mmCIF file of C-alpha atoms in Angstrom:
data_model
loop_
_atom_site.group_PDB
_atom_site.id
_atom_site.type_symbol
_atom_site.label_atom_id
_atom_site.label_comp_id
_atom_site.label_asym_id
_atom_site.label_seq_id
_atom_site.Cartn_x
_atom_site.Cartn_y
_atom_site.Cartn_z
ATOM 1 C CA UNK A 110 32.575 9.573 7.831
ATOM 2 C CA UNK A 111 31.334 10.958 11.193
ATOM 3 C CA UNK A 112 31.570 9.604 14.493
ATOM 4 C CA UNK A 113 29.095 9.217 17.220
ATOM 5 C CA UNK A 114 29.105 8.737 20.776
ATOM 6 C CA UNK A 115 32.392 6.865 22.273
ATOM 7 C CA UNK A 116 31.714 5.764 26.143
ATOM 8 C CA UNK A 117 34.828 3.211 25.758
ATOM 9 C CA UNK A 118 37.809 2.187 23.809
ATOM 10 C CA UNK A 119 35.843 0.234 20.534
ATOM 11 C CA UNK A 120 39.612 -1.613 19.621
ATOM 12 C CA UNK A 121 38.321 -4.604 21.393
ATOM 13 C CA UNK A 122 35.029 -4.041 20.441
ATOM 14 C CA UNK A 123 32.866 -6.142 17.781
ATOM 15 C CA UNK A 124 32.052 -4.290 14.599
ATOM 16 C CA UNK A 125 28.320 -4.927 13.367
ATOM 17 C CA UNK A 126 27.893 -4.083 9.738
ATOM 18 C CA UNK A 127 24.371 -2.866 8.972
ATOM 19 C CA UNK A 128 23.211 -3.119 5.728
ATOM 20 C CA UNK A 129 20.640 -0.433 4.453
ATOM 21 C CA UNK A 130 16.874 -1.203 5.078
ATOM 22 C CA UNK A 131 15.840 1.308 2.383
ATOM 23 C CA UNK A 132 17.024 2.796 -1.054
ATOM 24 C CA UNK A 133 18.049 6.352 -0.805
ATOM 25 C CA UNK A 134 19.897 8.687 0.268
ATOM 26 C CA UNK A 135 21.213 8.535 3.788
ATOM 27 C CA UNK A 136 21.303 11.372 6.548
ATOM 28 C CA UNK A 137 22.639 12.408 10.098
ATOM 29 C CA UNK A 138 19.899 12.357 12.662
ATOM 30 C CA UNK A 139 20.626 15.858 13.021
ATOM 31 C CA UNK A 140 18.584 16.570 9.542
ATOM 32 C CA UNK A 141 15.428 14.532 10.722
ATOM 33 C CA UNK A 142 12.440 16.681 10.654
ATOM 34 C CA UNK A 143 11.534 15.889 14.851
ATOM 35 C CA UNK A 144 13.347 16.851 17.486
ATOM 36 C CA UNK A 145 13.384 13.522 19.294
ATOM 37 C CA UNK A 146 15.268 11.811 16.583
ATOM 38 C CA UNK A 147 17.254 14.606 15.378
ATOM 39 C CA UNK A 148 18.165 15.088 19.132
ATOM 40 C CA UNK A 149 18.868 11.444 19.724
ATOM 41 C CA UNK A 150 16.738 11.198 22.287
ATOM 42 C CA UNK A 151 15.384 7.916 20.580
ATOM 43 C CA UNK A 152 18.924 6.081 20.031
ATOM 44 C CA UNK A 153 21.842 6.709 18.286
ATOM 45 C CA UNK A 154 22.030 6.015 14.446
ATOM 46 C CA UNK A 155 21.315 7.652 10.872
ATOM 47 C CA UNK A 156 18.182 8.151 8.614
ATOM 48 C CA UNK A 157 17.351 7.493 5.329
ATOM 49 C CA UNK A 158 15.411 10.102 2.768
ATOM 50 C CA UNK A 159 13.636 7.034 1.058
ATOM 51 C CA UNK A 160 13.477 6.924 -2.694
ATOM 52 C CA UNK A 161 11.248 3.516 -2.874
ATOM 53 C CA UNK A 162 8.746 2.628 -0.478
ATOM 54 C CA UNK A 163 10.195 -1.119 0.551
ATOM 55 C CA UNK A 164 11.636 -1.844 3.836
ATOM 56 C CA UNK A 165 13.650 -4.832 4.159
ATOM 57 C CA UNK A 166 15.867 -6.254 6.961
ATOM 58 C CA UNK A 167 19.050 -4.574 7.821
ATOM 59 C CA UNK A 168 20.700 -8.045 9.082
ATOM 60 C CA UNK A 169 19.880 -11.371 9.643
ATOM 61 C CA UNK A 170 17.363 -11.298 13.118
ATOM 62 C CA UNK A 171 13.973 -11.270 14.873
ATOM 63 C CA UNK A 172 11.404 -8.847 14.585
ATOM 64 C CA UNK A 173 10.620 -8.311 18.460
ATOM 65 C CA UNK A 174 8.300 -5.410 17.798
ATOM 66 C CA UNK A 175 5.794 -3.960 14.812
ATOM 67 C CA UNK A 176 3.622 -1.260 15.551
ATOM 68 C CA UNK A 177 -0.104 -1.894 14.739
ATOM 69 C CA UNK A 178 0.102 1.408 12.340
ATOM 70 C CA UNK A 179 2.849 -0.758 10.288
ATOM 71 C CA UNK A 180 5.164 2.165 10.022
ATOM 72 C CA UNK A 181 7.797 1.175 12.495
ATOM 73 C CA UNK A 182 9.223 -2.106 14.166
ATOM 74 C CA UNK A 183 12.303 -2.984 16.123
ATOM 75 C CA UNK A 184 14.632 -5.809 14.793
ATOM 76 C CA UNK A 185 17.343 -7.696 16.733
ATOM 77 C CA UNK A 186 20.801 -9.001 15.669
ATOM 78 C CA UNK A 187 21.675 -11.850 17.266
ATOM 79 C CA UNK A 188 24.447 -9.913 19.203
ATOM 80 C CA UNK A 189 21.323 -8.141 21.298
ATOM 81 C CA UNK A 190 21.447 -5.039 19.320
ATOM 82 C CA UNK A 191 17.936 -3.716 18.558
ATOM 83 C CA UNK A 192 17.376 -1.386 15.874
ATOM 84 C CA UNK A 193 14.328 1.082 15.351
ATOM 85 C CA UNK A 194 13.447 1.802 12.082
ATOM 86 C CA UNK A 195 10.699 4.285 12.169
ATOM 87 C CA UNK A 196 9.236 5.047 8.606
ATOM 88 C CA UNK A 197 8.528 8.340 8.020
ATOM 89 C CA UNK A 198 7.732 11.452 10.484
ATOM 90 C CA UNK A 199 4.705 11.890 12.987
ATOM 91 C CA UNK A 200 3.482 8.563 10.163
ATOM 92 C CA UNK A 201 1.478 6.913 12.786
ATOM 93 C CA UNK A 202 -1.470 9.708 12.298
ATOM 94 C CA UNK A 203 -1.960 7.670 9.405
ATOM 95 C CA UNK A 204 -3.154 4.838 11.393
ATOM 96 C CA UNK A 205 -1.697 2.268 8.960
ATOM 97 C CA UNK A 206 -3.080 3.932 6.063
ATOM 98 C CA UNK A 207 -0.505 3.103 2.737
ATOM 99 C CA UNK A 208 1.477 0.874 5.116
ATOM 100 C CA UNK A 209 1.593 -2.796 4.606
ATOM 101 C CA UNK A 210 3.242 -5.528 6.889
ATOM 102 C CA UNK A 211 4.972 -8.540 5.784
ATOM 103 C CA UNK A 212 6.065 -9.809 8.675
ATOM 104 C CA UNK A 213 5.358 -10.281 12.352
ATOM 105 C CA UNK A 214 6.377 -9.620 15.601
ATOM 106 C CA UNK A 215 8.674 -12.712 16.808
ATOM 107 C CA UNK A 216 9.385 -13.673 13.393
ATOM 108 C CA UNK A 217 12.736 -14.551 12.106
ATOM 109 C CA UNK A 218 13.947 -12.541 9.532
ATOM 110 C CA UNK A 219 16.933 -12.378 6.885
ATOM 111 C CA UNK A 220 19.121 -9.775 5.297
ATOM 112 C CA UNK A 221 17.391 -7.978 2.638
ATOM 113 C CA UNK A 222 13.698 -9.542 3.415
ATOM 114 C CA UNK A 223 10.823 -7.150 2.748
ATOM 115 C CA UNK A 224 9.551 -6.254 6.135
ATOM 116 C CA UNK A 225 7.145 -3.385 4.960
ATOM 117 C CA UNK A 226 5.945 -1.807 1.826
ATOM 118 C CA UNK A 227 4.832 1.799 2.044
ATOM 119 C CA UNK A 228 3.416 3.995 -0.298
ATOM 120 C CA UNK A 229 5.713 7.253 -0.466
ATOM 121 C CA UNK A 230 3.269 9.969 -2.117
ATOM 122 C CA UNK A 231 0.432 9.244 -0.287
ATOM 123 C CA UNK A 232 2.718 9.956 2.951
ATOM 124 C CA UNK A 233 3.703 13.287 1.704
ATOM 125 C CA UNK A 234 0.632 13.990 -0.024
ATOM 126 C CA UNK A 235 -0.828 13.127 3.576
ATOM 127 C CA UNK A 236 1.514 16.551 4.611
ATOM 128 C CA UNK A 237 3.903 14.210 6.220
ATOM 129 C CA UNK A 238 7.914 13.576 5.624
ATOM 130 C CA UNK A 239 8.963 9.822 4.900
ATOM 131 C CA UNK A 240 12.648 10.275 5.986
ATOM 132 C CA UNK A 241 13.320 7.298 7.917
ATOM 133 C CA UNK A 242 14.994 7.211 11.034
ATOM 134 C CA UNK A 243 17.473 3.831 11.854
ATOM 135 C CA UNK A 244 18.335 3.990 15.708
ATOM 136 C CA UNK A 245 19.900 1.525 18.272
ATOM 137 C CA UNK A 246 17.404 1.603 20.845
ATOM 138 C CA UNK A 247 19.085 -0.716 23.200
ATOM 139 C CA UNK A 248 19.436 1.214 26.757
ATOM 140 C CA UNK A 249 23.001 -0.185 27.680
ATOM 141 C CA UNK A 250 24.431 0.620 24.503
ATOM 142 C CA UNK A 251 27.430 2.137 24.980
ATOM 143 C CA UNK A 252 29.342 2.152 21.150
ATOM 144 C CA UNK A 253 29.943 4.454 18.506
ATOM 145 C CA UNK A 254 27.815 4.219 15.097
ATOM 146 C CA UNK A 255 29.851 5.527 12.239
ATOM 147 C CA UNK A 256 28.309 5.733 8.307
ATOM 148 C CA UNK A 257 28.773 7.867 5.575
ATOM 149 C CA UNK A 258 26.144 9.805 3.718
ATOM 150 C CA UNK A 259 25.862 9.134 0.369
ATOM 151 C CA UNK A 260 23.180 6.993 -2.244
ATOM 152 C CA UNK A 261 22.090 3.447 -0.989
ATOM 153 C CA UNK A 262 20.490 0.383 -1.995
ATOM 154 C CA UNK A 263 17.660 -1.459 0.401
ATOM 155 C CA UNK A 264 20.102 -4.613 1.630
ATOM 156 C CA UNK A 265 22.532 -3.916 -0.045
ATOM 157 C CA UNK A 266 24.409 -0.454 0.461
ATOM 158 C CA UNK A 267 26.364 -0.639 4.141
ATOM 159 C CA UNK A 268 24.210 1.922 5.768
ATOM 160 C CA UNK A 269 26.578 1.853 9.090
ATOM 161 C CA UNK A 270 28.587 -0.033 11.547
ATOM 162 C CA UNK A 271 27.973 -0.045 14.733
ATOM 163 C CA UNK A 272 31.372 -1.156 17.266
ATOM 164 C CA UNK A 273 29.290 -3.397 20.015
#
């Protein structure tokens, strides 16, 4: 286990269990190949090395943002938590290219719903990395994000859990 942040005392805190969007093997942000993420300049949260290109929803929610590449959105739990999940590194040079969406912004989404499909090889072959970073982007957040790293499964591995 490791421990993020801790602004406040999480014992009265809600717990949010995140469920893995990918299949893989998951990472600390410290391993991600930018220094944005690995800095946590983007959020606080883990990454995923990808071993299947299929993206699918972390929790029940809304999709509040896709990028017109395809290769990252933001989701929302009900709670107000907003995830990034930004599929591979420096991936928007691809300009959408081996990215496809299956969803929308605003749409309504459930746990373990395909949200993208990507194609893996042609992002490496492309020179790029597909980890994944999974961040809380939300600018008042003030929990801790705890996870293990180990093997997971796309919806249903916990990836995380997130005290709100």
């Amino acid at each position: 286990m490791h421990s993020r942040h801790d602004r406040s005392n999480t014992s009265n805190r809600q717990l949010l269990s995140v469920q893995s969007p990918l299949s893989g093997r998951s990472l600390p942000l410290e391993e991600v190949p930018d220094k944005a993420f690995a800095r946590k300049h983007m959020g606080e949260g883990m990454a995923i090395e990808p071993s299947e290109g299929k993206l699918v929803a972390p929790f029940d929610g809304v999709v509040v943002y896709l990028i017109g590449s395809k290769h990252a959105l933001i989701i929302q739990h009900e709670t107000g938590l907003q995830l990034l999940i930004h599929v591979g590194i420096n991936t928007v040079a691809l300009k959408g290219e081996g990215f496809a969406a299956h969803i929308g912004a605003g749409d309504k989404v459930r746990l373990g719903q395909t949200l993208i499909t990507f194609d893996i090889a042609h992002i490496r072959d492309s020179g790029y990395s597909a980890v994944t970073p999974v961040v809380v982007v939300n600018d008042d957040f003030g929990g801790r994000v705890d996870g293990s790293y180990r093997e997971v499964k796309a919806g249903e591995s916990q990836l995380m859990t997130i005290a709100l």
